[in-house]
CSV table of C-alpha atoms in Angstrom, one decimal:
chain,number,residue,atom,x,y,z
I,1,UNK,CA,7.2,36.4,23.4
I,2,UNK,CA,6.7,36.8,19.7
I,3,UNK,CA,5.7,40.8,19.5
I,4,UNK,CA,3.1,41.5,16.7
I,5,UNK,CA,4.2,42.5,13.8
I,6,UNK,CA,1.6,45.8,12.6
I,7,UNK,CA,4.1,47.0,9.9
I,8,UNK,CA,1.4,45.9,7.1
I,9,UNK,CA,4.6,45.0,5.0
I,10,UNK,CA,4.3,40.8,6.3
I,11,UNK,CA,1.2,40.3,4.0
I,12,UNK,CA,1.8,42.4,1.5
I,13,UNK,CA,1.8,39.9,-0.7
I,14,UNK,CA,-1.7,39.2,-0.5
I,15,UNK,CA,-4.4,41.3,-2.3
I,16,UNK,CA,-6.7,43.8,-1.3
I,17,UNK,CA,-9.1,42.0,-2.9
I,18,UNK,CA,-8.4,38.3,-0.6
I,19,UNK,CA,-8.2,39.9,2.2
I,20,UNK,CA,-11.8,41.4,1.6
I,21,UNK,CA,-13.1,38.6,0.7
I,22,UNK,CA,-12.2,37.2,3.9
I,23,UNK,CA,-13.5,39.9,6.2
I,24,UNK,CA,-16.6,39.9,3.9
I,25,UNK,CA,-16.7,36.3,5.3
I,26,UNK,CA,-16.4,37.7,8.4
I,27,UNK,CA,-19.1,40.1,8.7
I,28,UNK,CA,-21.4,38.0,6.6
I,29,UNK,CA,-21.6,35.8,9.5
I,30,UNK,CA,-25.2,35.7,11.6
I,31,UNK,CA,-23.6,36.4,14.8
I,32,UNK,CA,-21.6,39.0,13.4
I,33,UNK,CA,-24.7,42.0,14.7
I,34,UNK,CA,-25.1,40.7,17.9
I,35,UNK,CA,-21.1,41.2,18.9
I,36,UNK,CA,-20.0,44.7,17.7
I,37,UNK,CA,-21.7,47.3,18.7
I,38,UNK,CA,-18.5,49.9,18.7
I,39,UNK,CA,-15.4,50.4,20.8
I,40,UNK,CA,-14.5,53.5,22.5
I,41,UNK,CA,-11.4,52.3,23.5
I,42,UNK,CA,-12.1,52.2,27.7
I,43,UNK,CA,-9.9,49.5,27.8
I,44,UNK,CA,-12.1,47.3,30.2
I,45,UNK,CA,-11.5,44.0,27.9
I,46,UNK,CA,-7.9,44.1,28.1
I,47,UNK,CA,-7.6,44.4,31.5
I,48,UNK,CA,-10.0,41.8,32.3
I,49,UNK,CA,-7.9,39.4,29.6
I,50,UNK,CA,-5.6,36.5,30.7
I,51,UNK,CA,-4.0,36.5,27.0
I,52,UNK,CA,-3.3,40.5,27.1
I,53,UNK,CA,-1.0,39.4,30.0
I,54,UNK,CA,1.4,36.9,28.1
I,55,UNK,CA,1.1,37.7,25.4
I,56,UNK,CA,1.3,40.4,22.4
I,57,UNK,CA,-2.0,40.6,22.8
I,58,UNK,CA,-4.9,43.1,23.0
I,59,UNK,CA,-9.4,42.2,22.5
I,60,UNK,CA,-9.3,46.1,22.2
I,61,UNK,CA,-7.1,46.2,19.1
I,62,UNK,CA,-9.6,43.0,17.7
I,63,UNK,CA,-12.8,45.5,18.2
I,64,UNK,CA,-11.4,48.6,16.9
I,65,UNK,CA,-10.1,47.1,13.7
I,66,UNK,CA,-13.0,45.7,13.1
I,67,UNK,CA,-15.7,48.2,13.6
I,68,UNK,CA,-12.7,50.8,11.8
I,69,UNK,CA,-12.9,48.1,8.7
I,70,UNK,CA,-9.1,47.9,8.5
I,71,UNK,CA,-9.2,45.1,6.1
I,72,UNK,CA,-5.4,45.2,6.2
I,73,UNK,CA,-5.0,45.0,10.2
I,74,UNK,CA,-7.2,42.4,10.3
I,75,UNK,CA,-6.2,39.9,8.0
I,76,UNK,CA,-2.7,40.3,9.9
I,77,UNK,CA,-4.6,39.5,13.3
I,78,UNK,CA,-6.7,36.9,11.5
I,79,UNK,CA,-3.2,35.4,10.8
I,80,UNK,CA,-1.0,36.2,13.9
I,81,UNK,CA,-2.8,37.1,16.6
I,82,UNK,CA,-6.7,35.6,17.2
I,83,UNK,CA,-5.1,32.3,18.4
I,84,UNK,CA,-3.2,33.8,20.8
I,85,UNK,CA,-7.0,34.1,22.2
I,86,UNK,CA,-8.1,31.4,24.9
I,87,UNK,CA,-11.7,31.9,24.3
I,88,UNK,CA,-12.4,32.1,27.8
I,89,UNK,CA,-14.8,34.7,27.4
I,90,UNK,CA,-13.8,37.4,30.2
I,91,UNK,CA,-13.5,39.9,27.6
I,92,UNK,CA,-17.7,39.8,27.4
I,93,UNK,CA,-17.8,42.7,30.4
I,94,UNK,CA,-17.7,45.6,28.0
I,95,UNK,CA,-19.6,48.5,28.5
I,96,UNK,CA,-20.5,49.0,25.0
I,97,UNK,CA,-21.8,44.7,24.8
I,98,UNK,CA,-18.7,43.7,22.4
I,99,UNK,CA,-17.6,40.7,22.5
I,100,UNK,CA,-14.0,40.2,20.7
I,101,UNK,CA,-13.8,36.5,21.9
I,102,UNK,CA,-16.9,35.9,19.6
I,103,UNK,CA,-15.6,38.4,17.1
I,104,UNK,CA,-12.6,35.9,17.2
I,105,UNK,CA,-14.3,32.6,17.1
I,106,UNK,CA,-15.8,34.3,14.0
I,107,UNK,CA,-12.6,35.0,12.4
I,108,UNK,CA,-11.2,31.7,13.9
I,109,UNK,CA,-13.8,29.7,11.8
I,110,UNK,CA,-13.2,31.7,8.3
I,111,UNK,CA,-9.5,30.9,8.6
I,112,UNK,CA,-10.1,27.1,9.3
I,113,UNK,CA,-12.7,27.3,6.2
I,114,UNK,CA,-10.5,29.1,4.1
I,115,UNK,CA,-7.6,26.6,4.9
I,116,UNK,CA,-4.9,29.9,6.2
I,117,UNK,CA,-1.5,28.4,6.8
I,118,UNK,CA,-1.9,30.0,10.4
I,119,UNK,CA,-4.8,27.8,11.0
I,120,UNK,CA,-2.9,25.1,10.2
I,121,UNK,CA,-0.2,25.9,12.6
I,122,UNK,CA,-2.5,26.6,15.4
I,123,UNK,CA,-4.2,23.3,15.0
I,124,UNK,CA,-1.4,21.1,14.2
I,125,UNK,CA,-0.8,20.1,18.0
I,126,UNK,CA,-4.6,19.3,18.6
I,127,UNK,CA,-4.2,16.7,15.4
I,128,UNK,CA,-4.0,13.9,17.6
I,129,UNK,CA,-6.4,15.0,20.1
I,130,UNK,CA,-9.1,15.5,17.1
I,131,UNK,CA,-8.2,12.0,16.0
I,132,UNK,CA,-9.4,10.2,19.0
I,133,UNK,CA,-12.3,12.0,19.5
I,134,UNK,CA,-13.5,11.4,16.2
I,135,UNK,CA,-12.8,8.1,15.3
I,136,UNK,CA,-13.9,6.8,19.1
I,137,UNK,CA,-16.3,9.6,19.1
I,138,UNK,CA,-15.2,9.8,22.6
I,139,UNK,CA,-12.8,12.2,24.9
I,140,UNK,CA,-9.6,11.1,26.1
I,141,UNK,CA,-10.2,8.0,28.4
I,142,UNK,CA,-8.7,7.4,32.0
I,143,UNK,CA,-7.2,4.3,30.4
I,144,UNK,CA,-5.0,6.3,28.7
I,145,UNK,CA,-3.0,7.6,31.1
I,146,UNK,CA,-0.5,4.9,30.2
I,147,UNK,CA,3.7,6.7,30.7
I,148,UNK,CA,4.4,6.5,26.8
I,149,UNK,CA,0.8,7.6,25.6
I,150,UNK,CA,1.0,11.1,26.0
I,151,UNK,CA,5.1,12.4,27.4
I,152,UNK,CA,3.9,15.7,28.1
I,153,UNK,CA,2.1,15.0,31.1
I,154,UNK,CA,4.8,14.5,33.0
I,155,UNK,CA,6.5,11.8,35.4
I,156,UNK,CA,3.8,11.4,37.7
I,157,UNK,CA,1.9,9.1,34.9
I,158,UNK,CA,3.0,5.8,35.9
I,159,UNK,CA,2.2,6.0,39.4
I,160,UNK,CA,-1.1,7.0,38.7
I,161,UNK,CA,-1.3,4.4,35.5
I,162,UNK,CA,-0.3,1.5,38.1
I,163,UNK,CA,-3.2,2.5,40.8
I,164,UNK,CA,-6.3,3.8,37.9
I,165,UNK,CA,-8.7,1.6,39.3
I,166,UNK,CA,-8.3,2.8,42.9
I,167,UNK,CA,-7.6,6.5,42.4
I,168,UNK,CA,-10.9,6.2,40.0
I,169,UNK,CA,-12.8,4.4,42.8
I,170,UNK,CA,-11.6,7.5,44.8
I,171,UNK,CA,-13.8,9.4,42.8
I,172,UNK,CA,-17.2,10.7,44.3
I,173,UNK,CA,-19.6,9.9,41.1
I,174,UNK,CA,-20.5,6.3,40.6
I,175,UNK,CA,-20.3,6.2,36.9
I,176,UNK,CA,-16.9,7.3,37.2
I,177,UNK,CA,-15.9,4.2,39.5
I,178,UNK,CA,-14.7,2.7,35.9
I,179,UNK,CA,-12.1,3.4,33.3
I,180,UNK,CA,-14.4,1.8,30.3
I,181,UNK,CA,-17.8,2.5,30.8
I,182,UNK,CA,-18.2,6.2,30.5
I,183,UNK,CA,-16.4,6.7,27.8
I,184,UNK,CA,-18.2,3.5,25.7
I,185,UNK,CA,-19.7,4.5,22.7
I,186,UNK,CA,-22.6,2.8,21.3
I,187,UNK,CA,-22.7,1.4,17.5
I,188,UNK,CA,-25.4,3.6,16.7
I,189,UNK,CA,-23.9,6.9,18.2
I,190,UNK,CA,-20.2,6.5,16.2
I,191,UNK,CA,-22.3,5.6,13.4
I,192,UNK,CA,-24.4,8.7,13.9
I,193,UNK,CA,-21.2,10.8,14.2
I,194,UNK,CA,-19.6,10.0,10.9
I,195,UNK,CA,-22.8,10.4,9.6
I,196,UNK,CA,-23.0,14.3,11.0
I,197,UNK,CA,-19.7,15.1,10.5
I,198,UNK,CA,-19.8,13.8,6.7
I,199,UNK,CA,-22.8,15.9,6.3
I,200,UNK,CA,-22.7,19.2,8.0
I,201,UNK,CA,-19.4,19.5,5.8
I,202,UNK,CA,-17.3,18.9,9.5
I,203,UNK,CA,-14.9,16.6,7.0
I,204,UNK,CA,-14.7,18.9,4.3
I,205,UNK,CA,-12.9,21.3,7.1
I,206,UNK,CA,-10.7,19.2,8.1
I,207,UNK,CA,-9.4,17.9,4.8
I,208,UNK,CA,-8.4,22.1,4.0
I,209,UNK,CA,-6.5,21.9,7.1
I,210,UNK,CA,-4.7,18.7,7.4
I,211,UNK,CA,-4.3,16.3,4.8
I,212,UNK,CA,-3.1,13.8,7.0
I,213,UNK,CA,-5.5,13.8,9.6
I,214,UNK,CA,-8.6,14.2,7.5
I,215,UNK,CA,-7.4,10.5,5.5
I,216,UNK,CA,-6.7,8.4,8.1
I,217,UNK,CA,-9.8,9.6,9.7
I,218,UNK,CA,-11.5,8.5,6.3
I,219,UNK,CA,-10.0,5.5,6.2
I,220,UNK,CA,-10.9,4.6,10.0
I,221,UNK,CA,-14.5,5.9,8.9
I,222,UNK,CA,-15.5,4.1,6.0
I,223,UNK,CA,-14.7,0.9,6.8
I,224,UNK,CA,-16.9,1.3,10.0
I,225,UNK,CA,-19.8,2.7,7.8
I,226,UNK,CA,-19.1,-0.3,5.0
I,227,UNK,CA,-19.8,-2.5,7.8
I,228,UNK,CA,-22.6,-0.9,9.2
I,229,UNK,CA,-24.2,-1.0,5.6
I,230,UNK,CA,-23.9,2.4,4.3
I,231,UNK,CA,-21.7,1.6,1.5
I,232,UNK,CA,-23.1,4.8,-0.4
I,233,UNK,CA,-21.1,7.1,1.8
I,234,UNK,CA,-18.0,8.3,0.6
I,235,UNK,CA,-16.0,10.8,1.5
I,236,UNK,CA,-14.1,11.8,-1.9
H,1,UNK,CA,24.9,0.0,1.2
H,2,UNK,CA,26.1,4.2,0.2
H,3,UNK,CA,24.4,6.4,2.2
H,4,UNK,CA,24.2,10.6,2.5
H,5,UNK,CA,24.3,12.2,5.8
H,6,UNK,CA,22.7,15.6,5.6
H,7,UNK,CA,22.8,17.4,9.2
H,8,UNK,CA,22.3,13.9,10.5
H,9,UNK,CA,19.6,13.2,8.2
H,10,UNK,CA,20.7,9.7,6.6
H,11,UNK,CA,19.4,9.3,2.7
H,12,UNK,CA,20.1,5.5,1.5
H,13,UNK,CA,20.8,6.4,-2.1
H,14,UNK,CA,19.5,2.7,-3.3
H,15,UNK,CA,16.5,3.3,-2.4
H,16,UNK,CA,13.3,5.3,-4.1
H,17,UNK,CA,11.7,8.1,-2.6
H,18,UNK,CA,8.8,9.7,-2.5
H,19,UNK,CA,9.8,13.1,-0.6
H,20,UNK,CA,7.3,15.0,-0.2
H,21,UNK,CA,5.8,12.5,1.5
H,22,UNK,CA,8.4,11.4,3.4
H,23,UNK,CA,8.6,7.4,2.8
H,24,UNK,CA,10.8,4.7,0.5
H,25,UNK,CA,10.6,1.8,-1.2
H,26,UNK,CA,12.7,-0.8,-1.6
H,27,UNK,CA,12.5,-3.1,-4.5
H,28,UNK,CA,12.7,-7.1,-3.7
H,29,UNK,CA,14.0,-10.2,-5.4
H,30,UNK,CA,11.1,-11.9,-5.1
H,31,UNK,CA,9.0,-9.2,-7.2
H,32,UNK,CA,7.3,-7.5,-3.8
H,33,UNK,CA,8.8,-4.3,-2.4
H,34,UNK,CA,8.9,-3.3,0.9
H,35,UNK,CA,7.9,0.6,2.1
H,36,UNK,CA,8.5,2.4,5.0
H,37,UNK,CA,9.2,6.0,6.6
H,38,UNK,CA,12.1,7.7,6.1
H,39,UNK,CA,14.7,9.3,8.5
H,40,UNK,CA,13.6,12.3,7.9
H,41,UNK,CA,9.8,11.6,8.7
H,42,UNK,CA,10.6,9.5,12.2
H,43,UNK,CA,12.4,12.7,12.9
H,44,UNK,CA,9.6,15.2,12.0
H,45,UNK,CA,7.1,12.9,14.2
H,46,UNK,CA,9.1,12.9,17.5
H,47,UNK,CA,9.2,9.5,19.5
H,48,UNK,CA,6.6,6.7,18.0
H,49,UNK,CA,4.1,5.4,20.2
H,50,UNK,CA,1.8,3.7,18.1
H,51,UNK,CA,2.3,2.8,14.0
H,52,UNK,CA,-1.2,0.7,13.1
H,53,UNK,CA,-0.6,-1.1,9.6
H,54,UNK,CA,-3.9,-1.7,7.1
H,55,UNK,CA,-3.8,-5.7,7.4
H,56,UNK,CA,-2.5,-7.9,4.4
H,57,UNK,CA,-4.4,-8.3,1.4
H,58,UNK,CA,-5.8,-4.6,1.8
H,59,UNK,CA,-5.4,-3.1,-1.8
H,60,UNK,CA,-4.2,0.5,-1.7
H,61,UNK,CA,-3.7,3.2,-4.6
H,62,UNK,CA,-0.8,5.3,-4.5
H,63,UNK,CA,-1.0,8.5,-1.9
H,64,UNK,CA,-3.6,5.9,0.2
H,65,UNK,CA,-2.9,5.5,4.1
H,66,UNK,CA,-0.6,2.2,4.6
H,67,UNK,CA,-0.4,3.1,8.3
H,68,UNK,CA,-1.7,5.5,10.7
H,69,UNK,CA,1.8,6.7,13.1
H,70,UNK,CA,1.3,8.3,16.2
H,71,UNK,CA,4.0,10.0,18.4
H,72,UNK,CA,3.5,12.2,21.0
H,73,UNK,CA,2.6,15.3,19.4
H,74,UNK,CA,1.6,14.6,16.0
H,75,UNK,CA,-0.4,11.6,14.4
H,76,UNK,CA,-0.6,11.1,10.2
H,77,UNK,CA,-0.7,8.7,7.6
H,78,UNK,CA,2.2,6.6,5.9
H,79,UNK,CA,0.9,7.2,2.5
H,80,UNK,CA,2.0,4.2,-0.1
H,81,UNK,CA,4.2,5.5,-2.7
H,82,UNK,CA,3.3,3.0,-5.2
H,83,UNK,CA,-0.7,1.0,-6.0
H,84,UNK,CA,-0.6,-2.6,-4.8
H,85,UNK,CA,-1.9,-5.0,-2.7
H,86,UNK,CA,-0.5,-5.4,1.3
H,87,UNK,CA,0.9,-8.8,1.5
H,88,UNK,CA,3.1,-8.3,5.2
H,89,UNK,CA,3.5,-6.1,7.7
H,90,UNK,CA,6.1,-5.7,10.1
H,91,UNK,CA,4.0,-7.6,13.0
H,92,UNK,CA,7.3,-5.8,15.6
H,93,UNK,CA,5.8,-2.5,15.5
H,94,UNK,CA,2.6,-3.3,17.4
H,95,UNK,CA,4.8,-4.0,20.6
H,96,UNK,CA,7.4,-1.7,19.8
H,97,UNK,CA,6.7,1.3,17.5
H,98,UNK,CA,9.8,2.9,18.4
H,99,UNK,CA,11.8,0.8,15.5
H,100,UNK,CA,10.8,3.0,12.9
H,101,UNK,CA,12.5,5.6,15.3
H,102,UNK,CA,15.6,3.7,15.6
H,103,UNK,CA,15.7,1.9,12.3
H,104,UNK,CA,13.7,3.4,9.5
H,105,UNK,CA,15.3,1.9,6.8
H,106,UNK,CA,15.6,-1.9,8.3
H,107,UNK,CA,14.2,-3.5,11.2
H,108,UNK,CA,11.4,-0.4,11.1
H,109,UNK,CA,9.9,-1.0,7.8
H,110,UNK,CA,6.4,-0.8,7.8
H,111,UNK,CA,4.6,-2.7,4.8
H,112,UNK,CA,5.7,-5.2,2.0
H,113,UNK,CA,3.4,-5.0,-0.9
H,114,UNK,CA,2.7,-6.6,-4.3
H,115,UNK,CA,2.9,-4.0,-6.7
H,116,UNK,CA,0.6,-3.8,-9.5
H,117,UNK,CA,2.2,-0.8,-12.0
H,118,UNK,CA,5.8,-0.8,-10.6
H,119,UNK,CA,7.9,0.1,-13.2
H,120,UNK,CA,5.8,3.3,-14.2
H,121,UNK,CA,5.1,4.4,-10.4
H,122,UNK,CA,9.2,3.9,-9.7
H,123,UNK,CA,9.9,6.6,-12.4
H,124,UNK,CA,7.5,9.1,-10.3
H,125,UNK,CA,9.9,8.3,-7.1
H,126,UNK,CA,13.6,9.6,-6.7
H,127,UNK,CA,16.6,8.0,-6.2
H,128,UNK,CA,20.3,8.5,-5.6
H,129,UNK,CA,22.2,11.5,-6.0
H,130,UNK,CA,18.8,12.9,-7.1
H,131,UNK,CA,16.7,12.1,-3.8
H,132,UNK,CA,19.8,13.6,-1.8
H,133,UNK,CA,19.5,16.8,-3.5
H,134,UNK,CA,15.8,17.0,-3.5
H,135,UNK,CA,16.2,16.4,0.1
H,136,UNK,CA,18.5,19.2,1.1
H,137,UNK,CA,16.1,21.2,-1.2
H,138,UNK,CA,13.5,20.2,0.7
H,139,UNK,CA,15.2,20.5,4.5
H,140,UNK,CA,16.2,24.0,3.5
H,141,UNK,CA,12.9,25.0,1.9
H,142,UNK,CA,10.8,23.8,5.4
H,143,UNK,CA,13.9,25.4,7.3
H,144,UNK,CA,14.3,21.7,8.5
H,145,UNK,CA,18.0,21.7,10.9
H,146,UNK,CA,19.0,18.6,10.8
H,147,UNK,CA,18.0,14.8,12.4
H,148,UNK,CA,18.6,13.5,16.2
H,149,UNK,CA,18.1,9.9,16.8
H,150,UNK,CA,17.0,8.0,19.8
H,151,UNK,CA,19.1,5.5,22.2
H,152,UNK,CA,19.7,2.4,20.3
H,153,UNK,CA,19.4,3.8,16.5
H,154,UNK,CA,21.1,2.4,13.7
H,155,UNK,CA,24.3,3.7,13.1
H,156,UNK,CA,25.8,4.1,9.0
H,157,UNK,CA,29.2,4.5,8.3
């Protein structure tokens, strides 16, 4: 376990004046009222959180930095220590109505926006998984579960790979009876997803976080929008 | 064909480089060049399942995506280092995508193009002794150890 580094000497590099800007970002937000109300440190959250029991990790040291304003503390935790967060939420059973998993989605979302190196890091594995779903504008498919197309699941992929049709007729619903069909996206929807993601700025995002990703996804998306007639759309 | 070895890293020194993005090119006889990923790069991406190339006759400006590479935990871009037109691609990587793994500088090239401002582009790329040392620069700057190779990769002597 990496312990958290509160020495304040990690980031001293970076102004006063950044790091406000960011937590500005932070509280500027339209959730930002409805999930700090302030802390008086009962402790409730932590115990409650699966995160606080790996890792160097506290939702109580999240609250009290922000409601104290420690724009120092918490552009270290915006850096080292919100993705150590699940997000499951079981932090949302304080007494005073905080909720530091929503304080950290907050913070989560100005550190993608404002491209930080540790959002980088914290996405890079989920490159892949972000690249399927938005160029097929669907999850990860039964088919899938071929032995080389994703190593870490372990052994047991090839047995299952050989008998997919029968362990997905296993399954109770219907519509799952099929490795194709559910996950099948109309024309019109993947058309209507590059459409939303160009415009609500979901690409823009991307591109400050990886590079890579954001071009071939471009690359995958244009030609599909060329052929659908929207040659107008561009994403540079 | 003189080769550097750096921490198992292997640097062809004939060939040009664009390092910071992590691919060569090779010039041809016959006027086309060929481009593909570099040790360095098969090494950062883990095992290769899948490399998709753009199909021939796709025009591309330099930094555009030649190929899309996918290994188990990362997925990117091959970005060209030099503007031209795609006129091959190397058809063995659809059924086996692990060449560029095992041979990035010959059987696991990725695209031959036609190139349409070579000479000017070429000067942008690095080569020889000067690749090799912005290479270690680079390894040591990302805190990069060293390469591994899989089962079956080409060996330099």
């Amino acid at each position: 376990m990496m312990a958290l580094d509160l020495s304040m000497n990690k980031y001293s590099d970076v102004s006063m004046a950044e790091k406000e800007r960011l937590f500005d970002e932070v509280k500027a937000d339209e959730r930002w009222h409805h999930v700090l109300y302030g802390c008086y440190e009962c402790g409730i959250c932590v115990a409650a959180c699966p995160s606080a029991r790996f890792y160097d990790f506290s939702p109580r040291v999240i609250a009290q930095s922000v409601a104290r304003e420690d724009v120092d503390l918490v552009y270290t935790l915006m850096n080292d220590s919100i993705w150590d967060c699940s997000q499951c939420f079981s932090c949302d059973r304080c007494p005073r109505q905080n909720s530091p998993g929503q304080i950290i989605t907050i913070m989560r979302e100005v550190a993608v926006k404002n491209g930080l190196k540790s959002a980088k890091t914290a996405l890079e594995g989920y490159g892949r998984i972000i690249y399927k779903i938005m160029s097929t504008g669907s999850q990860v498919s039964p088919d899938m579960l071929q032995p080389n197309a994703f190593p870490d699941w372990g052994g047991h992929v090839k047995e299952i790979s050989d008998n997919l049709d029968v362990w997905r007729r296993a399954l109770p619903p219907e519509t799952l009876h099929t490795t194709e069909t559910g996950w099948k996206i109309t024309d019109k929807t993947i058309i209507e997803l590059y459409l939303i993601w160009h415009m609500t700025g979901v690409m823009d995002l991307i591109q400050g976080v990886d590079e890579g990703l954001y071009m071939i996804l471009v690359d995958v998306m244009e030609e599909r929008l060329e052929e659908a007639g929207y040659d107008d759309v561009t994403f540079d | 064909m003189s080769h550097e070895n750096l921490n198992g890293c292997i640097i062809l020194k004939d060939l040009h480089y664009s390092v910071a993005d992590n691919t060569w090119v090779k010039v041809n006889d016959d006027g086309t060049v060929t481009v593909g990923m570099t040790d360095v790069a098969q090494n950062l991406a883990g095992p290769i399942l899948h490399a998709r190339t753009k199909g021939v006759g796709t025009g591309r400006r330099k930094g555009k995506p030649i190929a899309t590479v996918e290994s188990g935990k990362w997925v990117g871009p091959v970005k060209s280092p030099i503007s031209g037109e795609i006129v091959g691609v190397n058809e063995g990587l659809e059924a086996d995508a692990q060449l560029i793994n095992r041979s990035p500088y010959r059987n696991g090239w990725v695209v031959k193009m036609k190139p349409e401002n070579l000479d000017a582009e070429l000067a942008d790329l690095e080569t020889g002794d000067a690749a090799v040392a912005s290479y270690k620069a680079k390894m040591e700057n990302d805190n990069m150890a060293g390469c591994t190779h899989i089962e079956g990769s080409d060996t330099y002597e």
